Amino acid sequence: MLNKTIAIIGAGNMGTSLIRGILNAQLTSAKKIYASGTRMEKLEKLKTEFGVHITTNNKDAAKRVDIVVLCVKAAVIRKVLEEMHDVLHKDQFIISIAAGVTTESMEKIVGKNIPIVRSMPNIASTVGLGSTAISFGKYVHEKQHDIAIKIFEAVGDVVVVGEQHLDAVTGLSGSGPAYIYMVIEALIDGGVKMGLPRDISTKLAIQTVLGSAKLVKESNVHPAILRDQVTTPGGTTINAIHELESHGLRSMLIDAVATATIRSRELSELINK
Ligand SMILES: NC(=O)c1ccc[n+]([C@@H]2O[C@H](COP(=O)([O-])OP(=O)(O)OC[C@H]3O[C@@H](n4cnc5c(N)ncnc54)[C@H](OP(=O)(O)O)[C@@H]3O)[C@@H](O)[C@H]2O)c1
């Protein structure tokens, strides 16, 4: 239990996932969480579901807490930090999940040597299976490293990386769920093309992706070896693999990660100008 007071500034999709994870992991109690947003009716739902405090006043939330978690879009980070500026102090620390906004930019806006952690989670945090990479600004202490890691471990796996790697993280695991949704969708259609009822094809495609991922993770065996283990000479799988290779499946995915990484860098440069 961290037992800290926490403000979730911008309790949308990701903010709500964090509240759920923090409470499920019993890192702190609902009474110690302040969720802010722009629409009271949306916040009321959070109050009903989780029992957290709610407010449309970011400054009011920030002044009450040990940890301020910024879950708003990058475009409003400056506005939100400027709003809270007067009440922020260096015994607090800030965690940002906003894509592209560097710790240096945020440190400049806040300007009080406040520790800032920058992270890149993904949407699977909603079901507790997120992948989050975090990096630390120059004022973050050792103790705060552990707290930030614990918070994101409440919604999945965590890796610590140098901030320069966060664009590649965005290209891989930040945007990655969308690539996998396309794979699932295509597998479903493959089954349907070959005559399976859509509901059965959907169930099989989802479980195939889920089970395969779980097996790689739990066996700790390289995916190429696992693939070889299910590839009978002259059988169905090797024929399918040949088809995938001739359409460049692996090159396509490598290029997708690279393209998303480059776009993340470009957007980050624009945001931090
Ligand atoms: N979704 C992902 O997969 C993902 C992955 C990694 C990182 N992120 C990052 O996570 C952040 C949030 O993404 P999201 O998907 O959770 O978006 P979201 O659902 O739109 O959540 C953002 C929330 O911020 C609120 N908000 C807007 N302006 C505000 C203000 N001035 N003060 C307080 N709250 C304000 C919004 O309220 P209204 O709805 O009332 O405007 C909304 O509830 C983004 O910076 C994104 O880059 C998202």
Tab-separated table of C-alpha atoms and ligand atoms in Angstrom:
chain	number	residue	atom	x	y	z
A	1	MET	CA	0.000	0.000	0.000
A	2	LEU	CA	1.411	3.391	-0.990
A	3	ASN	CA	-1.176	5.228	1.046
A	4	LYS	CA	-0.541	8.423	-0.928
A	5	THR	CA	-3.072	10.998	-2.038
A	6	ILE	CA	-3.328	11.010	-5.822
A	7	ALA	CA	-4.946	13.442	-8.283
A	8	ILE	CA	-5.957	12.028	-11.650
A	9	ILE	CA	-6.073	15.123	-13.845
A	10	GLY	CA	-8.258	14.311	-16.857
A	11	ALA	CA	-10.104	11.171	-15.810
A	12	GLY	CA	-10.912	9.846	-19.296
A	13	ASN	CA	-10.165	6.355	-20.639
A	14	MET	CA	-6.614	6.038	-19.339
A	15	GLY	CA	-7.269	8.010	-16.153
A	16	THR	CA	-10.185	5.736	-15.296
A	17	SER	CA	-8.056	2.626	-15.961
A	18	LEU	CA	-5.452	3.943	-13.543
A	19	ILE	CA	-8.056	4.644	-10.861
A	20	ARG	CA	-9.430	1.107	-11.269
A	21	GLY	CA	-5.930	-0.432	-11.159
A	22	ILE	CA	-4.789	1.616	-8.167
A	23	LEU	CA	-7.909	0.645	-6.197
A	24	ASN	CA	-7.814	-3.033	-7.243
A	25	ALA	CA	-4.170	-3.220	-6.168
A	26	GLN	CA	-5.115	-1.409	-2.953
A	27	LEU	CA	-2.271	1.079	-3.418
A	28	THR	CA	-4.399	3.710	-1.727
A	29	SER	CA	-8.025	4.163	-0.736
A	30	ALA	CA	-10.752	5.810	-2.835
A	31	LYS	CA	-10.938	8.603	-0.229
A	32	LYS	CA	-7.382	9.576	-1.187
A	33	ILE	CA	-8.041	9.862	-4.913
A	34	TYR	CA	-9.193	13.113	-6.571
A	35	ALA	CA	-10.407	12.784	-10.159
A	36	SER	CA	-10.722	15.905	-12.267
A	37	GLY	CA	-12.282	16.540	-15.644
A	38	THR	CA	-14.319	19.012	-17.593
A	39	ARG	CA	-17.782	17.443	-17.335
A	40	MET	CA	-19.475	16.894	-14.003
A	41	GLU	CA	-21.908	14.273	-15.321
A	42	LYS	CA	-18.971	12.109	-16.466
A	43	LEU	CA	-17.203	12.590	-13.134
A	44	GLU	CA	-20.366	11.674	-11.190
A	45	LYS	CA	-20.184	8.218	-12.806
A	46	LEU	CA	-16.648	7.791	-11.445
A	47	LYS	CA	-17.802	8.821	-8.004
A	48	THR	CA	-20.595	6.253	-8.140
A	49	GLU	CA	-18.360	3.479	-9.468
A	50	PHE	CA	-15.245	4.030	-7.360
A	51	GLY	CA	-16.172	6.386	-4.504
A	52	VAL	CA	-13.368	8.829	-5.387
A	53	HIS	CA	-13.541	12.621	-4.904
A	54	ILE	CA	-14.412	14.508	-8.080
A	55	THR	CA	-13.879	18.072	-9.225
A	56	THR	CA	-13.784	20.211	-12.355
A	57	ASN	CA	-11.093	22.330	-10.705
A	58	ASN	CA	-7.608	20.924	-11.443
A	59	LYS	CA	-5.938	23.341	-9.052
A	60	ASP	CA	-8.177	22.239	-6.209
A	61	ALA	CA	-7.329	18.575	-6.897
A	62	ALA	CA	-3.579	19.265	-7.194
A	63	LYS	CA	-3.284	21.167	-3.930
A	64	ARG	CA	-4.647	18.228	-1.924
A	65	VAL	CA	-2.300	15.467	-3.086
A	66	ASP	CA	1.163	13.892	-3.000
A	67	ILE	CA	1.092	12.712	-6.611
A	68	VAL	CA	-0.420	14.484	-9.619
A	69	VAL	CA	-1.084	12.177	-12.579
A	70	LEU	CA	-1.601	14.036	-15.849
A	71	CYS	CA	-3.988	12.008	-18.022
A	72	VAL	CA	-5.100	14.795	-20.375
A	73	LYS	CA	-4.207	15.023	-24.061
A	74	ALA	CA	-0.836	16.551	-24.933
A	75	ALA	CA	-2.507	19.640	-26.415
A	76	VAL	CA	-3.815	20.754	-23.008
A	77	ILE	CA	-0.809	19.823	-20.840
A	78	ARG	CA	0.583	23.375	-20.847
A	79	LYS	CA	-2.792	24.905	-19.955
A	80	VAL	CA	-3.369	22.389	-17.159
A	81	LEU	CA	0.132	22.802	-15.681
A	82	GLU	CA	-0.179	26.593	-15.795
A	83	GLU	CA	-3.545	26.360	-14.023
A	84	MET	CA	-2.032	24.274	-11.197
A	85	HIS	CA	1.276	26.139	-11.099
A	86	ASP	CA	0.622	28.159	-7.919
A	87	VAL	CA	-0.224	25.147	-5.770
A	88	LEU	CA	2.396	22.692	-7.055
A	89	HIS	CA	5.437	22.253	-4.809
A	90	LYS	CA	8.580	20.140	-4.830
A	91	ASP	CA	7.412	17.652	-2.188
A	92	GLN	CA	4.853	16.431	-4.697
A	93	PHE	CA	5.630	14.643	-7.882
A	94	ILE	CA	4.021	14.595	-11.277
A	95	ILE	CA	3.456	11.591	-13.518
A	96	SER	CA	2.457	12.321	-17.102
A	97	ILE	CA	1.005	9.821	-19.546
A	98	ALA	CA	0.638	12.406	-22.320
A	99	ALA	CA	2.226	11.253	-25.552
A	100	GLY	CA	5.157	13.313	-26.773
A	101	VAL	CA	5.474	15.947	-24.024
A	102	THR	CA	9.039	15.773	-22.678
A	103	THR	CA	9.979	15.996	-19.011
A	104	GLU	CA	12.161	18.993	-19.943
A	105	SER	CA	9.163	20.891	-21.388
A	106	MET	CA	7.046	20.129	-18.341
A	107	GLU	CA	9.874	21.031	-15.956
A	108	LYS	CA	10.178	24.391	-17.737
A	109	ILE	CA	6.440	25.114	-17.449
A	110	VAL	CA	6.299	24.149	-13.764
A	111	GLY	CA	9.690	25.639	-12.949
A	112	LYS	CA	10.035	24.583	-9.300
A	113	ASN	CA	12.370	21.566	-9.501
A	114	ILE	CA	9.332	19.347	-9.190
A	115	PRO	CA	10.057	15.695	-9.953
A	116	ILE	CA	8.385	14.595	-13.188
A	117	VAL	CA	7.916	11.041	-14.449
A	118	ARG	CA	6.952	10.545	-18.080
A	119	SER	CA	5.251	7.370	-19.191
A	120	MET	CA	3.795	5.647	-22.223
A	121	PRO	CA	1.104	3.151	-21.237
A	122	ASN	CA	-1.285	1.448	-23.635
A	123	ILE	CA	-4.984	0.750	-23.835
A	124	ALA	CA	-4.636	-2.795	-22.465
A	125	SER	CA	-4.210	-1.080	-19.073
A	126	THR	CA	-8.020	-1.045	-19.093
A	127	VAL	CA	-7.999	-4.803	-18.444
A	128	GLY	CA	-4.891	-4.857	-16.251
A	129	LEU	CA	-2.657	-6.147	-19.072
A	130	GLY	CA	-1.073	-2.871	-20.095
A	131	SER	CA	2.518	-2.345	-21.202
A	132	THR	CA	3.951	0.843	-19.769
A	133	ALA	CA	7.380	2.318	-20.305
A	134	ILE	CA	8.453	5.023	-17.881
A	135	SER	CA	11.341	7.446	-17.748
A	136	PHE	CA	12.408	9.861	-15.068
A	137	GLY	CA	13.020	13.585	-15.205
A	138	LYS	CA	16.124	15.038	-13.545
A	139	TYR	CA	14.502	15.834	-10.180
A	140	VAL	CA	12.980	12.398	-9.529
A	141	HIS	CA	14.301	10.574	-6.432
A	142	GLU	CA	14.849	6.828	-6.015
A	143	LYS	CA	11.783	6.486	-3.762
A	144	GLN	CA	9.596	8.100	-6.411
A	145	HIS	CA	10.917	5.631	-9.041
A	146	ASP	CA	9.437	2.813	-6.990
A	147	ILE	CA	6.115	4.591	-6.454
A	148	ALA	CA	5.710	5.309	-10.179
A	149	ILE	CA	6.570	1.713	-11.044
A	150	LYS	CA	4.025	0.421	-8.494
A	151	ILE	CA	1.286	2.644	-9.915
A	152	PHE	CA	1.733	1.313	-13.448
A	153	GLU	CA	2.247	-2.263	-12.253
A	154	ALA	CA	-1.317	-1.950	-10.973
A	155	VAL	CA	-2.431	-1.959	-14.639
A	156	GLY	CA	0.101	-4.336	-16.221
A	157	ASP	CA	3.809	-4.689	-16.976
A	158	VAL	CA	6.328	-1.872	-16.582
A	159	VAL	CA	9.724	-1.218	-18.136
A	160	VAL	CA	12.040	1.664	-17.302
A	161	VAL	CA	13.700	3.288	-20.332
A	162	GLY	CA	15.713	6.368	-21.160
A	163	GLU	CA	13.376	9.129	-22.347
A	164	GLN	CA	14.931	8.988	-25.838
A	165	HIS	CA	13.318	5.549	-26.273
A	166	LEU	CA	9.732	6.656	-25.612
A	167	ASP	CA	9.022	7.312	-29.310
A	168	ALA	CA	9.978	3.738	-30.172
A	169	VAL	CA	7.837	2.535	-27.256
A	170	THR	CA	4.952	4.525	-28.732
A	171	GLY	CA	5.554	2.867	-32.121
A	172	LEU	CA	5.638	-0.605	-30.587
A	173	SER	CA	3.388	-0.979	-27.536
A	174	GLY	CA	1.575	2.398	-27.485
A	175	SER	CA	0.137	1.968	-30.988
A	176	GLY	CA	0.599	-1.818	-30.995
A	177	PRO	CA	-2.904	-2.796	-29.835
A	178	ALA	CA	-4.283	-1.327	-33.085
A	179	TYR	CA	-1.999	-3.581	-35.160
A	180	ILE	CA	-3.111	-6.630	-33.208
A	181	TYR	CA	-6.792	-5.673	-33.592
A	182	MET	CA	-6.215	-5.718	-37.358
A	183	VAL	CA	-4.622	-9.159	-37.099
A	184	ILE	CA	-7.577	-10.458	-35.070
A	185	GLU	CA	-10.055	-8.931	-37.502
A	186	ALA	CA	-8.285	-10.528	-40.469
A	187	LEU	CA	-8.132	-13.950	-38.780
A	188	ILE	CA	-11.874	-13.742	-38.112
A	189	ASP	CA	-12.510	-12.954	-41.771
A	190	GLY	CA	-10.232	-15.816	-42.810
A	191	GLY	CA	-12.345	-18.227	-40.779
A	192	VAL	CA	-15.560	-16.741	-42.170
A	193	LYS	CA	-14.201	-16.997	-45.739
A	194	MET	CA	-13.633	-20.691	-45.190
A	195	GLY	CA	-17.177	-21.195	-43.908
A	196	LEU	CA	-16.997	-20.786	-40.119
A	197	PRO	CA	-19.895	-18.965	-38.444
A	198	ARG	CA	-18.721	-15.442	-37.493
A	199	ASP	CA	-19.230	-15.871	-33.736
A	200	ILE	CA	-17.185	-19.074	-33.682
A	201	SER	CA	-14.473	-17.568	-35.874
A	202	THR	CA	-14.303	-14.515	-33.564
A	203	LYS	CA	-13.980	-16.651	-30.450
A	204	LEU	CA	-11.229	-18.788	-32.010
A	205	ALA	CA	-9.272	-15.799	-33.392
A	206	ILE	CA	-9.261	-13.901	-30.086
A	207	GLN	CA	-8.255	-16.924	-28.037
A	208	THR	CA	-5.522	-17.837	-30.540
A	209	VAL	CA	-3.889	-14.410	-30.141
A	210	LEU	CA	-4.369	-14.379	-26.360
A	211	GLY	CA	-3.121	-17.943	-25.854
A	212	SER	CA	-0.134	-17.530	-28.170
A	213	ALA	CA	0.951	-14.357	-26.359
A	214	LYS	CA	0.531	-16.044	-22.969
A	215	LEU	CA	2.614	-19.021	-24.091
A	216	VAL	CA	5.508	-16.844	-25.327
A	217	LYS	CA	5.427	-14.887	-22.094
A	218	GLU	CA	5.179	-17.820	-19.713
A	219	SER	CA	7.503	-20.257	-21.516
A	220	ASN	CA	10.159	-17.621	-22.083
A	221	VAL	CA	10.922	-19.421	-25.355
A	222	HIS	CA	11.748	-17.344	-28.457
A	223	PRO	CA	8.659	-17.023	-30.706
A	224	ALA	CA	10.578	-18.433	-33.695
A	225	ILE	CA	11.229	-21.649	-31.755
A	226	LEU	CA	7.577	-21.893	-30.692
A	227	ARG	CA	6.617	-21.386	-34.338
A	228	ASP	CA	8.975	-24.173	-35.454
A	229	GLN	CA	7.449	-26.468	-32.832
A	230	VAL	CA	4.019	-26.179	-34.461
A	231	THR	CA	5.273	-26.444	-38.047
A	232	THR	CA	4.987	-30.035	-39.297
A	233	PRO	CA	7.059	-30.759	-42.446
A	234	GLY	CA	4.759	-30.605	-45.457
A	235	GLY	CA	1.837	-29.624	-43.220
A	236	THR	CA	-0.740	-26.850	-43.098
A	237	THR	CA	1.214	-24.353	-40.974
A	238	ILE	CA	4.362	-24.273	-43.139
A	239	ASN	CA	2.173	-23.640	-46.182
A	240	ALA	CA	0.482	-20.730	-44.393
A	241	ILE	CA	3.861	-19.392	-43.193
A	242	HIS	CA	5.147	-19.407	-46.776
A	243	GLU	CA	2.085	-17.382	-47.790
A	244	LEU	CA	2.661	-14.872	-44.950
A	245	GLU	CA	6.363	-14.570	-45.808
A	246	SER	CA	5.648	-14.000	-49.495
A	247	HIS	CA	3.370	-11.091	-48.515
A	248	GLY	CA	6.074	-9.717	-46.200
A	249	LEU	CA	4.212	-9.981	-42.887
A	250	ARG	CA	7.292	-9.492	-40.714
A	251	SER	CA	8.714	-6.656	-42.825
A	252	MET	CA	5.323	-4.984	-42.745
A	253	LEU	CA	5.159	-5.052	-38.951
A	254	ILE	CA	8.768	-3.883	-38.585
A	255	ASP	CA	7.976	-1.005	-40.955
A	256	ALA	CA	4.778	-0.209	-39.032
A	257	VAL	CA	6.702	0.160	-35.750
A	258	ALA	CA	9.391	2.240	-37.476
A	259	THR	CA	6.847	4.539	-39.181
A	260	ALA	CA	4.888	5.090	-35.966
A	261	THR	CA	8.142	5.832	-34.108
A	262	ILE	CA	9.156	8.443	-36.687
A	263	ARG	CA	5.675	10.023	-36.519
A	264	SER	CA	5.873	10.076	-32.728
A	265	ARG	CA	9.214	11.933	-32.962
A	266	GLU	CA	7.741	14.449	-35.423
A	267	LEU	CA	4.697	15.095	-33.217
A	268	SER	CA	6.871	15.378	-30.136
A	269	GLU	CA	9.040	18.010	-31.858
A	270	LEU	CA	5.928	20.036	-32.745
A	271	ILE	CA	4.466	19.744	-29.219
A	272	ASN	CA	7.683	20.770	-27.461
A	273	LYS	CA	8.555	23.689	-29.757
B	1	LIG	N1	-5.612	5.806	-25.054
B	1	LIG	C1	-4.410	5.260	-25.222
B	1	LIG	O1	-4.254	4.164	-25.761
B	1	LIG	C2	-3.194	5.982	-24.721
B	1	LIG	C3	-1.973	5.292	-24.687
B	1	LIG	C4	-0.855	5.955	-24.186
B	1	LIG	C5	-0.947	7.267	-23.762
B	1	LIG	N2	-2.149	7.910	-23.842
B	1	LIG	C6	-2.212	9.297	-23.402
B	1	LIG	O2	-3.157	9.382	-22.370
B	1	LIG	C7	-3.758	10.681	-22.374
B	1	LIG	C8	-5.253	10.515	-22.250
B	1	LIG	O3	-5.726	9.689	-23.290
B	1	LIG	P1	-7.192	9.059	-23.201
B	1	LIG	O4	-7.253	8.069	-24.293
B	1	LIG	O5	-7.476	8.658	-21.810
B	1	LIG	O6	-8.067	10.335	-23.582
B	1	LIG	P2	-9.502	10.764	-23.028
B	1	LIG	O7	-10.343	9.577	-22.777
B	1	LIG	O8	-10.001	11.806	-23.963
B	1	LIG	O9	-9.164	11.434	-21.628
B	1	LIG	C9	-8.737	12.755	-21.472
B	1	LIG	C10	-9.608	13.354	-20.400
B	1	LIG	O10	-9.133	14.660	-20.109
B	1	LIG	C11	-10.255	15.482	-19.864
B	1	LIG	N3	-9.876	16.876	-20.042
B	1	LIG	C12	-9.807	17.614	-21.181
B	1	LIG	N4	-9.411	18.875	-20.901
B	1	LIG	C13	-9.211	18.922	-19.564
B	1	LIG	C14	-8.803	19.942	-18.675
B	1	LIG	N5	-8.495	21.159	-19.096
B	1	LIG	N6	-8.727	19.645	-17.359
B	1	LIG	C15	-9.028	18.407	-16.896
B	1	LIG	N7	-9.434	17.396	-17.693
B	1	LIG	C16	-9.511	17.653	-19.009
B	1	LIG	C17	-11.259	15.006	-20.877
B	1	LIG	O11	-12.555	15.421	-20.502
B	1	LIG	P3	-13.676	15.666	-21.638
B	1	LIG	O12	-13.970	14.329	-22.215
B	1	LIG	O13	-14.786	16.241	-20.855
B	1	LIG	O14	-13.054	16.619	-22.615
B	1	LIG	C18	-11.075	13.494	-20.805
B	1	LIG	O15	-11.893	12.944	-19.798
B	1	LIG	C19	-3.312	11.355	-23.668
B	1	LIG	O16	-2.334	12.323	-23.387
B	1	LIG	C20	-2.691	10.232	-24.492
B	1	LIG	O17	-1.605	10.682	-25.245
B	1	LIG	C21	-3.269	7.290	-24.282
